[in-house]
mmCIF file of C-alpha atoms and ligand atoms in Angstrom:
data_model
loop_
_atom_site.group_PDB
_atom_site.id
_atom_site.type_symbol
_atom_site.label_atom_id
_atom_site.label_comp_id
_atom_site.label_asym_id
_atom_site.label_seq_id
_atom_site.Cartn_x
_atom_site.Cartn_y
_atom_site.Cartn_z
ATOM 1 C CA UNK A 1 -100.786 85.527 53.268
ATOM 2 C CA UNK A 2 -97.918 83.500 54.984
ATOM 3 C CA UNK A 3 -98.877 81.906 58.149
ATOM 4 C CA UNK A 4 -96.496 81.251 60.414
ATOM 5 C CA UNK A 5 -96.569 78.643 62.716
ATOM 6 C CA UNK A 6 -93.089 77.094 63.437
ATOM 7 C CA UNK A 7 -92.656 78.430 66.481
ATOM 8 C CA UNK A 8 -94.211 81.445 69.075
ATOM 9 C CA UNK A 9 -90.909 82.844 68.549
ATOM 10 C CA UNK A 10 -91.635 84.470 65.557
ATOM 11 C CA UNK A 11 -93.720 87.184 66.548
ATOM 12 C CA UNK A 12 -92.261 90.849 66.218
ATOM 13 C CA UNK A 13 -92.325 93.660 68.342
ATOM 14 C CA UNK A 14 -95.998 95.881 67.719
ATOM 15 C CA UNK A 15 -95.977 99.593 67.323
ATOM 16 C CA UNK A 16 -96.785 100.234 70.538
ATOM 17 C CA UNK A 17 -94.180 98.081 72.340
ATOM 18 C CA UNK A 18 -91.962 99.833 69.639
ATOM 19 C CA UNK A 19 -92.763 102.980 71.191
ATOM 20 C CA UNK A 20 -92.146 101.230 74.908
ATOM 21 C CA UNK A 21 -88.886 100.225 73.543
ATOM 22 C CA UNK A 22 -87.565 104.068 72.336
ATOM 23 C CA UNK A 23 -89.179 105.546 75.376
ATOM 24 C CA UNK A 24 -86.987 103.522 77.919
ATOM 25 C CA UNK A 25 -84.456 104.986 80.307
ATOM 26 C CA UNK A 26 -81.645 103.208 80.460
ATOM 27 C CA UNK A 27 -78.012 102.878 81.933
ATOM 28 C CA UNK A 28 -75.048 100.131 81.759
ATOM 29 C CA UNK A 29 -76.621 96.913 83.125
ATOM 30 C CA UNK A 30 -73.033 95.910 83.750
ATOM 31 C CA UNK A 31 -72.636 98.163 86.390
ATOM 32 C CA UNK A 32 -76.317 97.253 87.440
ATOM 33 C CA UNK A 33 -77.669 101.068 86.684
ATOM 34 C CA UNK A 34 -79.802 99.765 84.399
ATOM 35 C CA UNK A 35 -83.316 101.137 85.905
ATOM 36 C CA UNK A 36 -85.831 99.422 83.046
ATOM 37 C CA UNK A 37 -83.883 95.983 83.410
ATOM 38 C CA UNK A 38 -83.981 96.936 87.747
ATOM 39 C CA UNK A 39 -87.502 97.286 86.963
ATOM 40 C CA UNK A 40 -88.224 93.944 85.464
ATOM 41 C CA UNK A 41 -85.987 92.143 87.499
ATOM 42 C CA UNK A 42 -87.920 93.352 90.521
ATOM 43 C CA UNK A 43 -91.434 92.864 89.630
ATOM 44 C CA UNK A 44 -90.615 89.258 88.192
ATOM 45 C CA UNK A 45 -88.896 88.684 91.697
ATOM 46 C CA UNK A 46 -91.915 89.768 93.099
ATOM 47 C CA UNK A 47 -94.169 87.736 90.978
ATOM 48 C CA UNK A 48 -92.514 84.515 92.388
ATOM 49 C CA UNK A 49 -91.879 85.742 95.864
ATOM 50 C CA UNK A 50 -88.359 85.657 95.265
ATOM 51 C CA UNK A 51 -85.952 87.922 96.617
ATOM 52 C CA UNK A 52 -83.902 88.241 93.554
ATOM 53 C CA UNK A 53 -84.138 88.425 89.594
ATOM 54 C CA UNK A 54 -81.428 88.834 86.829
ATOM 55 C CA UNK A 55 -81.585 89.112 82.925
ATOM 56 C CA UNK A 56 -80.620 87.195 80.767
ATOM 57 C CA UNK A 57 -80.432 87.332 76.901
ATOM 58 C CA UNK A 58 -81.540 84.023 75.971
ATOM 59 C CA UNK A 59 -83.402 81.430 77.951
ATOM 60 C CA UNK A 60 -80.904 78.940 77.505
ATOM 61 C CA UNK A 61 -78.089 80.782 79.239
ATOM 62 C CA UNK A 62 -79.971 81.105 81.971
ATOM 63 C CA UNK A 63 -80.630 78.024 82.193
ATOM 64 C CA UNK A 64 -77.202 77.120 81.565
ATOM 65 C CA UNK A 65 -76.149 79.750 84.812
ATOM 66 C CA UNK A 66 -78.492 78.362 86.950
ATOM 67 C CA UNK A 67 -77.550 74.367 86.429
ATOM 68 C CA UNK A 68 -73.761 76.051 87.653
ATOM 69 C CA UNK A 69 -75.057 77.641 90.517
ATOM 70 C CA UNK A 70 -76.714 74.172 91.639
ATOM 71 C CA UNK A 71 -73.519 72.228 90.408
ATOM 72 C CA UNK A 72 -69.955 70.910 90.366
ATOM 73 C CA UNK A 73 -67.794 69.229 87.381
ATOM 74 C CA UNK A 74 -68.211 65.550 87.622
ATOM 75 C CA UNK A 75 -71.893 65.428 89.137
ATOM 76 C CA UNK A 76 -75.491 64.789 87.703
ATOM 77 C CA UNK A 77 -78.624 66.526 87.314
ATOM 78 C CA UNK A 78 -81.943 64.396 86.758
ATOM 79 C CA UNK A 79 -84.350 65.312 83.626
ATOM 80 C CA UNK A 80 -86.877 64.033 81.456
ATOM 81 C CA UNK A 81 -85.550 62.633 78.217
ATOM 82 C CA UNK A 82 -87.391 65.564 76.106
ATOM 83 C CA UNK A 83 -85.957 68.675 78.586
ATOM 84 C CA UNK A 84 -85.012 71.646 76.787
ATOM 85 C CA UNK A 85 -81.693 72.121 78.375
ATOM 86 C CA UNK A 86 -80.885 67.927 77.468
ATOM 87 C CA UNK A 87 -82.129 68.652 73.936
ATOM 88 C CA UNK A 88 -81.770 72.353 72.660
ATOM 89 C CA UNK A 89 -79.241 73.859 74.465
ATOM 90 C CA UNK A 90 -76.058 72.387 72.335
ATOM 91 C CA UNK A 91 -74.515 70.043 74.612
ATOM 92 C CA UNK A 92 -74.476 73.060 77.270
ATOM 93 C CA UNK A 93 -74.978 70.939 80.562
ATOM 94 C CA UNK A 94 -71.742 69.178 79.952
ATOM 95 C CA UNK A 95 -69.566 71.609 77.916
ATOM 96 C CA UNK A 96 -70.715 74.731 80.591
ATOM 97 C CA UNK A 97 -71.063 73.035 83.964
ATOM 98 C CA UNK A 98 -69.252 69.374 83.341
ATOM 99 C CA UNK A 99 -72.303 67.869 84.777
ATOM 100 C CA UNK A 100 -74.062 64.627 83.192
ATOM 101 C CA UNK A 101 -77.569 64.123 82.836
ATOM 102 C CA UNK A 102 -80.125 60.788 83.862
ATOM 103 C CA UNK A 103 -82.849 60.914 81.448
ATOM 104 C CA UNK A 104 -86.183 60.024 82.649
ATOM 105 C CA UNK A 105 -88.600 58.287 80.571
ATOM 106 C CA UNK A 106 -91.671 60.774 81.479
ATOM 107 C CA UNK A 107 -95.185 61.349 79.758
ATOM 108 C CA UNK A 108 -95.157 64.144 77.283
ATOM 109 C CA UNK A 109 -92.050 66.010 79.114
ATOM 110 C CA UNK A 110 -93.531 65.401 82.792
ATOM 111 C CA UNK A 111 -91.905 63.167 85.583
ATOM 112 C CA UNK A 112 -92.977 61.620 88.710
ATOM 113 C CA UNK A 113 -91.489 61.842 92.181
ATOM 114 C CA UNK A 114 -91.258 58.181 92.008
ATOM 115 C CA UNK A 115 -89.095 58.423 88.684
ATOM 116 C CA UNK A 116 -86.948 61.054 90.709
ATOM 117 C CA UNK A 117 -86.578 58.849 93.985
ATOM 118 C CA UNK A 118 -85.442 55.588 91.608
ATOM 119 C CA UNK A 119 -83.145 58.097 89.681
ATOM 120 C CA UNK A 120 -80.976 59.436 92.589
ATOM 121 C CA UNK A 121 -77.344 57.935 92.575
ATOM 122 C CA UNK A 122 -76.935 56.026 96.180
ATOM 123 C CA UNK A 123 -74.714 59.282 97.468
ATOM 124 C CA UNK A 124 -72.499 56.922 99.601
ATOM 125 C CA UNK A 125 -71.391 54.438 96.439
ATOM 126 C CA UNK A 126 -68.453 56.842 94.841
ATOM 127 C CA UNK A 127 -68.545 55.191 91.266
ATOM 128 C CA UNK A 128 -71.133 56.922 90.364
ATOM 129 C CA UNK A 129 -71.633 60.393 89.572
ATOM 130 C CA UNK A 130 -72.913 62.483 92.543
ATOM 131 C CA UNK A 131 -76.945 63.243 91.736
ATOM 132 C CA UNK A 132 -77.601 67.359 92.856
ATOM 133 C CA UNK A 133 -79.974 68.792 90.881
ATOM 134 C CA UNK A 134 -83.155 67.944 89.091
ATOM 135 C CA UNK A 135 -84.473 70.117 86.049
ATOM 136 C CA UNK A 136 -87.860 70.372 85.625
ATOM 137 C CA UNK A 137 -89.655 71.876 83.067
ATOM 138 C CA UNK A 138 -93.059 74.001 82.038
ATOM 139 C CA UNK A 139 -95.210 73.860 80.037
ATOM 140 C CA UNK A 140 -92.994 71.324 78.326
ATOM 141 C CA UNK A 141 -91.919 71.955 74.799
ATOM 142 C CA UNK A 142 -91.092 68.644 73.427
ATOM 143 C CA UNK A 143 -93.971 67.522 75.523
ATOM 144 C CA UNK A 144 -96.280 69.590 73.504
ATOM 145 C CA UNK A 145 -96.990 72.199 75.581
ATOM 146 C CA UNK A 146 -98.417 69.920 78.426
ATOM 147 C CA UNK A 147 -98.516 71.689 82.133
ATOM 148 C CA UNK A 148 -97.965 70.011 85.674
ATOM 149 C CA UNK A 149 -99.957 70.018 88.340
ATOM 150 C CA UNK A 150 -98.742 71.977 91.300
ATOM 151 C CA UNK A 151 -99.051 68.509 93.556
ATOM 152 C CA UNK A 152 -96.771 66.815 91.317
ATOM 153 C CA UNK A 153 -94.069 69.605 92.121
ATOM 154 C CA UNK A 154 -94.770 69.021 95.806
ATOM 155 C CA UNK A 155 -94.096 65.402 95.804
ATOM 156 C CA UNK A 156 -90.986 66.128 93.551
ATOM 157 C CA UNK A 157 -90.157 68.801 96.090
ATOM 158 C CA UNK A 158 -90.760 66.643 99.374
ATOM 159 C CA UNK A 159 -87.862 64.015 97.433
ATOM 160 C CA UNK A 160 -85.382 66.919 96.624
ATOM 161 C CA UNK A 161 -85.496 68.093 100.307
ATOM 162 C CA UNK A 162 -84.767 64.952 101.549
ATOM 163 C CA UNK A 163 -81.737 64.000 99.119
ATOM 164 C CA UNK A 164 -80.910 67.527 99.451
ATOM 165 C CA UNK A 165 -80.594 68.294 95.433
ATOM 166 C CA UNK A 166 -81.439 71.551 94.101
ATOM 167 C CA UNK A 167 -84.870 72.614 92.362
ATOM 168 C CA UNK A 168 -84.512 74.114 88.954
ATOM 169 C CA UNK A 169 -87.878 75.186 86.850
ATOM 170 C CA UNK A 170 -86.791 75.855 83.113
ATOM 171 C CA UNK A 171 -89.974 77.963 82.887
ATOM 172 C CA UNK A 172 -89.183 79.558 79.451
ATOM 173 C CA UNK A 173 -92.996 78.320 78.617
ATOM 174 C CA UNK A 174 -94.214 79.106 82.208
ATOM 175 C CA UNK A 175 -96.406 81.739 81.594
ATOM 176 C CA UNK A 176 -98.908 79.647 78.842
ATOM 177 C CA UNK A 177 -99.291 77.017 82.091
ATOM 178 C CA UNK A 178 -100.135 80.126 84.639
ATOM 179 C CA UNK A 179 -102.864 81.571 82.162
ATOM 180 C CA UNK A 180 -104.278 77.752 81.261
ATOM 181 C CA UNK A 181 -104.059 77.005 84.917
ATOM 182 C CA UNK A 182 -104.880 79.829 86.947
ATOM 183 C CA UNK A 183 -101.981 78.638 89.079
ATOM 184 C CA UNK A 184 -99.972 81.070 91.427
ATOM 185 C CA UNK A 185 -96.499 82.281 90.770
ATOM 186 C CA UNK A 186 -95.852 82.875 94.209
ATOM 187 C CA UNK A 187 -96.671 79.017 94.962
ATOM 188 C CA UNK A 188 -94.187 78.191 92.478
ATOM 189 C CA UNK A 189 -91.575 80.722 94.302
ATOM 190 C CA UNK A 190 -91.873 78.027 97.445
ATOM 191 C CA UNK A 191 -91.653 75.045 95.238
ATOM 192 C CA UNK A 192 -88.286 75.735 93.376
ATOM 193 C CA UNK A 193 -85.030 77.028 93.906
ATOM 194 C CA UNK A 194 -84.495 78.808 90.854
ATOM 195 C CA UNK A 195 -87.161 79.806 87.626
ATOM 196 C CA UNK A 196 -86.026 81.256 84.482
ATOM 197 C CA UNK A 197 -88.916 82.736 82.578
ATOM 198 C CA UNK A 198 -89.029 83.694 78.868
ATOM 199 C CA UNK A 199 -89.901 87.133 77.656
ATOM 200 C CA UNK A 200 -89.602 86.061 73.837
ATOM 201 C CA UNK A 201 -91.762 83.487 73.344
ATOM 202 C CA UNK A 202 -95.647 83.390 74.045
ATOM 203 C CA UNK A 203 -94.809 87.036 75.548
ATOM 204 C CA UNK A 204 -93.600 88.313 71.930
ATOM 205 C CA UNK A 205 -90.640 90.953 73.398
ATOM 206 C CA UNK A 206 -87.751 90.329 71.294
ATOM 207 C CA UNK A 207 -85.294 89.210 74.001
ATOM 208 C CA UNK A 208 -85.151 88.725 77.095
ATOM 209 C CA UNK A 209 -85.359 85.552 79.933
ATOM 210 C CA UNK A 210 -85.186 86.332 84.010
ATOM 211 C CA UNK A 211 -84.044 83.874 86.134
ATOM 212 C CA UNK A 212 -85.357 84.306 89.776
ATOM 213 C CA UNK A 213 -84.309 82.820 92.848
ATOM 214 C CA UNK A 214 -83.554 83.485 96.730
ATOM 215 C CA UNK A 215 -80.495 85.333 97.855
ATOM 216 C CA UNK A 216 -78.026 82.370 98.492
ATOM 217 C CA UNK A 217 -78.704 80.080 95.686
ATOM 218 C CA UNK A 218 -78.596 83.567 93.051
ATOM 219 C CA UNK A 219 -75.020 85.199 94.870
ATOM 220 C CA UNK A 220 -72.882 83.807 92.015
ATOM 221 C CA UNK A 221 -75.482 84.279 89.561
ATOM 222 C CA UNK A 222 -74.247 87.693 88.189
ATOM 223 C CA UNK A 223 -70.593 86.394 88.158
ATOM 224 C CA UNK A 224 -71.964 83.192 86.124
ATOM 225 C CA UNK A 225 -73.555 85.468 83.559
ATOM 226 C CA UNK A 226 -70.156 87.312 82.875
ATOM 227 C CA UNK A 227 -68.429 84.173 82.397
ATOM 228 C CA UNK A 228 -70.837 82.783 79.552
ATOM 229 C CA UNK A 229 -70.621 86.609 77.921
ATOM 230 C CA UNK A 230 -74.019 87.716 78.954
ATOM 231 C CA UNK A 231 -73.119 90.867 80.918
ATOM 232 C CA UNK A 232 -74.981 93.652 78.602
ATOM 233 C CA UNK A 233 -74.448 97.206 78.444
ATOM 234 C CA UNK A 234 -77.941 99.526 77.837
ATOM 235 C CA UNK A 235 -80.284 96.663 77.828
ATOM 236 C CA UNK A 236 -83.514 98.556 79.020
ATOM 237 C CA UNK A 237 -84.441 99.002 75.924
ATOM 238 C CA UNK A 238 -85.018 95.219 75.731
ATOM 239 C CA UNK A 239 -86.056 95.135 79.089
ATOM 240 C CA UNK A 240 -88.663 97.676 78.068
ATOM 241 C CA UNK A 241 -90.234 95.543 75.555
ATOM 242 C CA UNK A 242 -90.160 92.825 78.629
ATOM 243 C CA UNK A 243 -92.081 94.897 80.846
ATOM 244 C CA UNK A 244 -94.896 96.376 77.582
ATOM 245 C CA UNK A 245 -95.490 92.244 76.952
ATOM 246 C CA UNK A 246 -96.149 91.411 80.713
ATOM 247 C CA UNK A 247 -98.821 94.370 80.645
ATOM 248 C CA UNK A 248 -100.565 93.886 77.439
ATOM 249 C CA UNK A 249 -99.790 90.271 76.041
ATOM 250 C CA UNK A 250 -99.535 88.035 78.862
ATOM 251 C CA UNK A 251 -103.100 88.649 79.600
ATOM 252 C CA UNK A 252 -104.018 87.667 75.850
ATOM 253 C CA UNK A 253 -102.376 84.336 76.218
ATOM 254 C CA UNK A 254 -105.755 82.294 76.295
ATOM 255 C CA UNK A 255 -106.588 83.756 72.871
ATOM 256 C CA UNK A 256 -103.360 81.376 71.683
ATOM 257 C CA UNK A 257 -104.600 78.688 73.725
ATOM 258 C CA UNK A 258 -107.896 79.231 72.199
ATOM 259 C CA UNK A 259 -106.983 78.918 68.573
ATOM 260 C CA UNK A 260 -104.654 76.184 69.259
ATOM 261 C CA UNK A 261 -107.620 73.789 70.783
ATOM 262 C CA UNK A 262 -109.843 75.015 67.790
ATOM 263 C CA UNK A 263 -106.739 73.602 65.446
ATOM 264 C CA UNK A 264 -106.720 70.414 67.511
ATOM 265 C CA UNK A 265 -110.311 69.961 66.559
ATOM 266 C CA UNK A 266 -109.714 70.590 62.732
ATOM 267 C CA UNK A 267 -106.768 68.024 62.409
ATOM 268 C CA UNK A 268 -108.636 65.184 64.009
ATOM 269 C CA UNK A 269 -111.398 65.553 61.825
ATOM 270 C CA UNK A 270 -109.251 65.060 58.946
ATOM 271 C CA UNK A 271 -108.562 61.386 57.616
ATOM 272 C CA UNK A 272 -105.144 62.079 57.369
ATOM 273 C CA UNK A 273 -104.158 62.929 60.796
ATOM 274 C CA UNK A 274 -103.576 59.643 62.327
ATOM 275 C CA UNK A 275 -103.299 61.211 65.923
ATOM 276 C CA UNK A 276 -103.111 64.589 67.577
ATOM 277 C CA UNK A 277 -101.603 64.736 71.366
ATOM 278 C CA UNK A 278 -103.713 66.536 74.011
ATOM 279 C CA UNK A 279 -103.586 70.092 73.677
ATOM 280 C CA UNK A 280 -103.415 72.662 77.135
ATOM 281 C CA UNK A 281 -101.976 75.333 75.777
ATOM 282 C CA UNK A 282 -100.384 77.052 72.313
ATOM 283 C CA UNK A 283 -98.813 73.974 70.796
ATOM 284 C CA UNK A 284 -100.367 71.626 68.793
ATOM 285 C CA UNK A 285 -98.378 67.990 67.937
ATOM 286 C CA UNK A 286 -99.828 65.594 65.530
ATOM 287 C CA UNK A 287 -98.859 62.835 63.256
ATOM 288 C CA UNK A 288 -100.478 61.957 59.510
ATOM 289 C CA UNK A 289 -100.339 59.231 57.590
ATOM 290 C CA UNK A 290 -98.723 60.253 54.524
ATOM 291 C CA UNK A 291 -96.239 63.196 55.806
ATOM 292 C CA UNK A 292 -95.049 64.408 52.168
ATOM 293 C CA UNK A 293 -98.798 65.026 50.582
ATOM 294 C CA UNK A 294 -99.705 66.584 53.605
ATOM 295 C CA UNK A 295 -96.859 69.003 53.607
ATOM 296 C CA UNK A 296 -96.881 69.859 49.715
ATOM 297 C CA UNK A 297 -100.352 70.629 50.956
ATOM 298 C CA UNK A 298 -99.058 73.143 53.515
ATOM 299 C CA UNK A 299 -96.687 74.913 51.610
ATOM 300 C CA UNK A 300 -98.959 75.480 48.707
ATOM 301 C CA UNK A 301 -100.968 77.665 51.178
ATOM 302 C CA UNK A 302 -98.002 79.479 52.259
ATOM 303 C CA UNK A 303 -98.270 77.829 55.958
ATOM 304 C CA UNK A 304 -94.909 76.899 57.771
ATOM 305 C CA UNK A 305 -95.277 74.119 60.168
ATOM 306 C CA UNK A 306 -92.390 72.326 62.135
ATOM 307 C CA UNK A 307 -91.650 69.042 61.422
ATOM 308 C CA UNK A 308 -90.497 67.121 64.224
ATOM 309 C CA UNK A 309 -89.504 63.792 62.249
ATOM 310 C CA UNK A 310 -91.131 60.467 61.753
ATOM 311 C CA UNK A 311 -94.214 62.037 60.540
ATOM 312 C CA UNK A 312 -95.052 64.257 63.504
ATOM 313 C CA UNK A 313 -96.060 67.837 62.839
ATOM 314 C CA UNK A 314 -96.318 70.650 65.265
ATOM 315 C CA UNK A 315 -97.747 73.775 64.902
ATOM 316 C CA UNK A 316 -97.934 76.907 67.709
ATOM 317 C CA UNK A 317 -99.772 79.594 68.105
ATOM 318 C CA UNK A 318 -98.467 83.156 69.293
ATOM 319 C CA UNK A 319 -99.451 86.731 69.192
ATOM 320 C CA UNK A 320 -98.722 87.482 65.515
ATOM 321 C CA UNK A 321 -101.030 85.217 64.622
ATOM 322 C CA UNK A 322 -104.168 86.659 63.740
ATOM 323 C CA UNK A 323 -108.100 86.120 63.965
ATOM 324 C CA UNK A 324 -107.684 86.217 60.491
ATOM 325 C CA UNK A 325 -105.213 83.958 60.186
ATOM 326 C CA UNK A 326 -106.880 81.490 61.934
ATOM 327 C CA UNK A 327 -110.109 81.811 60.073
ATOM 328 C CA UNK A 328 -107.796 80.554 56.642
ATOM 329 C CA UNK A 329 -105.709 78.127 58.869
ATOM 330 C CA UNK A 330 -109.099 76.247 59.353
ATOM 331 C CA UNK A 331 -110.754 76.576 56.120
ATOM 332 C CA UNK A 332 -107.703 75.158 54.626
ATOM 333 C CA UNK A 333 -107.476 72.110 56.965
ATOM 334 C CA UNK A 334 -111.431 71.733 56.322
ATOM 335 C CA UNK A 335 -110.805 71.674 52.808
ATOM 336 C CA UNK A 336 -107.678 69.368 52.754
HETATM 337 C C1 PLP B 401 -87.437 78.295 74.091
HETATM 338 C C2 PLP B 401 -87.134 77.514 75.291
HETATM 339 C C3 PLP B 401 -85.958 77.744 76.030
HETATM 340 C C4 PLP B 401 -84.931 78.812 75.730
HETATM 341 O O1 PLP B 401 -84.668 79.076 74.444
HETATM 342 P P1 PLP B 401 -83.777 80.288 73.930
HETATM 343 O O2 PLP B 401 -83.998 80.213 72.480
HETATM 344 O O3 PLP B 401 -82.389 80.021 74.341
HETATM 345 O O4 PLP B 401 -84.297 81.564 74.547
HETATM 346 C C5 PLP B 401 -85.740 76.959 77.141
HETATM 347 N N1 PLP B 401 -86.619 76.023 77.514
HETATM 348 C C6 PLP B 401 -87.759 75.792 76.855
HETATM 349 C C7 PLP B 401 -88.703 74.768 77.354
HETATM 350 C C8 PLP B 401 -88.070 76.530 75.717
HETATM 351 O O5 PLP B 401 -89.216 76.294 75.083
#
């Protein structure tokens, strides 16, 4: 039995969100007749208390559309050193929107409204790049799944109204920090200016991000998508599979959470795990000792890990992996 654990990307669609999939009405998206992809742009709006949604294929385009919707060429957005769209998204900030980006030295992904304040460019001193946007994101990847508290966006909010900079949530991960919070979407709908949310990751639909936002900030947004090729003909189908995980898998999201603490407690009782980072929802980041006996270890038992370098491990946990799964994961840690 392979076990999987790279990544909650990996999962595949079920039978039954199969069938949601073929049973899907759809239209050309393009022309916005789309109903399915209507459909899940309009409860996700409504989720946030936004007034508008639109689909995206990937998560990183729409986070790419919405740092041009908050931007011009020549200016700067504000993020923490480990942010997705700094890290992951191929240069994107710069080659899509000619923006720069201050990196913040945060803890596990998460920054302060101090670290904001100090990181604003004085707005009347024209050498240096115009500050208009800070990215935030949640649960952080890099930062090992690690989710902020809805105070901290408040304070962070309170310093972007004053400066006047735009909001952005990259909340491809957002749904793991709702379930191990019991936080409100509509709070975060008065918090930020845009969201994008993931469909494909914790979710398990194969595609599929939204980004939400109010009226003004989102006019361009459809325009925006066009221009970085993401206009998509009968997409419901996808959308479909959207709509299936937000009814039956994003209320299973604790079980990941679950057997990602219960991992958490396995690797620190093992010698060679020299440290394991605090663990809030599915992803699990650790370092051992001696990286290469660890991993031939690993791969005997057919278990795919990430390796993130320097001797840190991480391992997530996602819908396609099973009870069962998890019973072996632990029996062959507790064996190691
Ligand atoms: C996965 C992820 C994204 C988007 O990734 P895509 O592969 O482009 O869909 C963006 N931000 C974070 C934090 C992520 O974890």
């Amino acid at each position: 039995m392979i076990i999987d654990l790279r990544s909650d990307t990996v999962t595949k669609p079920t039978a039954a969100m199969m069938q949601a999939i073929l049973n899907a009405e759809v239209g050309d998206d393009v022309y916005k007749e789309d109903p399915t992809v209507n459909l899940l742009e309009q409860r996700i709006a409504n989720m946030f208390g936004m007034e508008t949604a639109l689909y995206f294929p990937t998560g990183s385009m729409a986070n790419q559309a919405a740092i041009k919707l908050h931007t011009q060429p020549g200016e700067q957005l504000i993020c923490d050193k480990y942010a997705h769209v700094y890290n992951y998204e191929g240069g994107g900030v710069s080659f899509n929107s000619g923006v720069s980006s201050k990196l913040i030295d945060g803890d596990r992904g998460m920054i302060t409204a101090q670290q904001v304040e100090e990181n604003i460019n004085p707005p009347d001193f024209y050498h240096s790049p115009l500050t208009t946007l800070v990215c935030l994101e949640n649960t952080t990847n890099k930062g090992g799944g690690a989710c902020y508290s809805l105070d901290t966006f408040k304070e962070i909010k309170s310093i972007t109204d004053e400066h006047q900079l735009g909001l952005h949530l990259d909340g491809a991960r957002l749904w793991n920090a709702l379930v191990a919070t019991g936080q409100n979407p509509k709070e975060y709908g008065e918090i930020f200016d845009t969201i994008s949310v993931c469909l494909s990751k914790g979710l398990g639909a194969p595609m599929g991000t939204v980004l939400v936002g109010n009226n003004e900030i989102m006019k361009n947004a459809i325009r925006v998508r066009k221009v970085l090729g993401g206009g998509m003909r009968q997409v419901g189908f996808m959308a479909a599979a959207g709509l299936y995980a937000l009814d039956h898998h994003f209320p299973l999201l604790h079980e990941d959470h679950k057997r990602a603490q219960e991992l958490a407690v396995a690797l620190s009782q093992m010698a060679i795990v020299t440290h394991v980072e605090p663990v809030e929802t599915n992803i699990v980041i650790f370092n051992v000792s001696d990286v290469n006996s660890f991993i031939k270890y690993l791969n005997n038992h057919q278990i795919i890990y990430s390796d993130m370098g320097q001797g840190k491990l991480r391992l997530v946990t996602h819908y396609d992996y099973t009870a069962k799964m998890h019973e072996q994961m632990l029996a062959v840690l507790r064996k190691f």
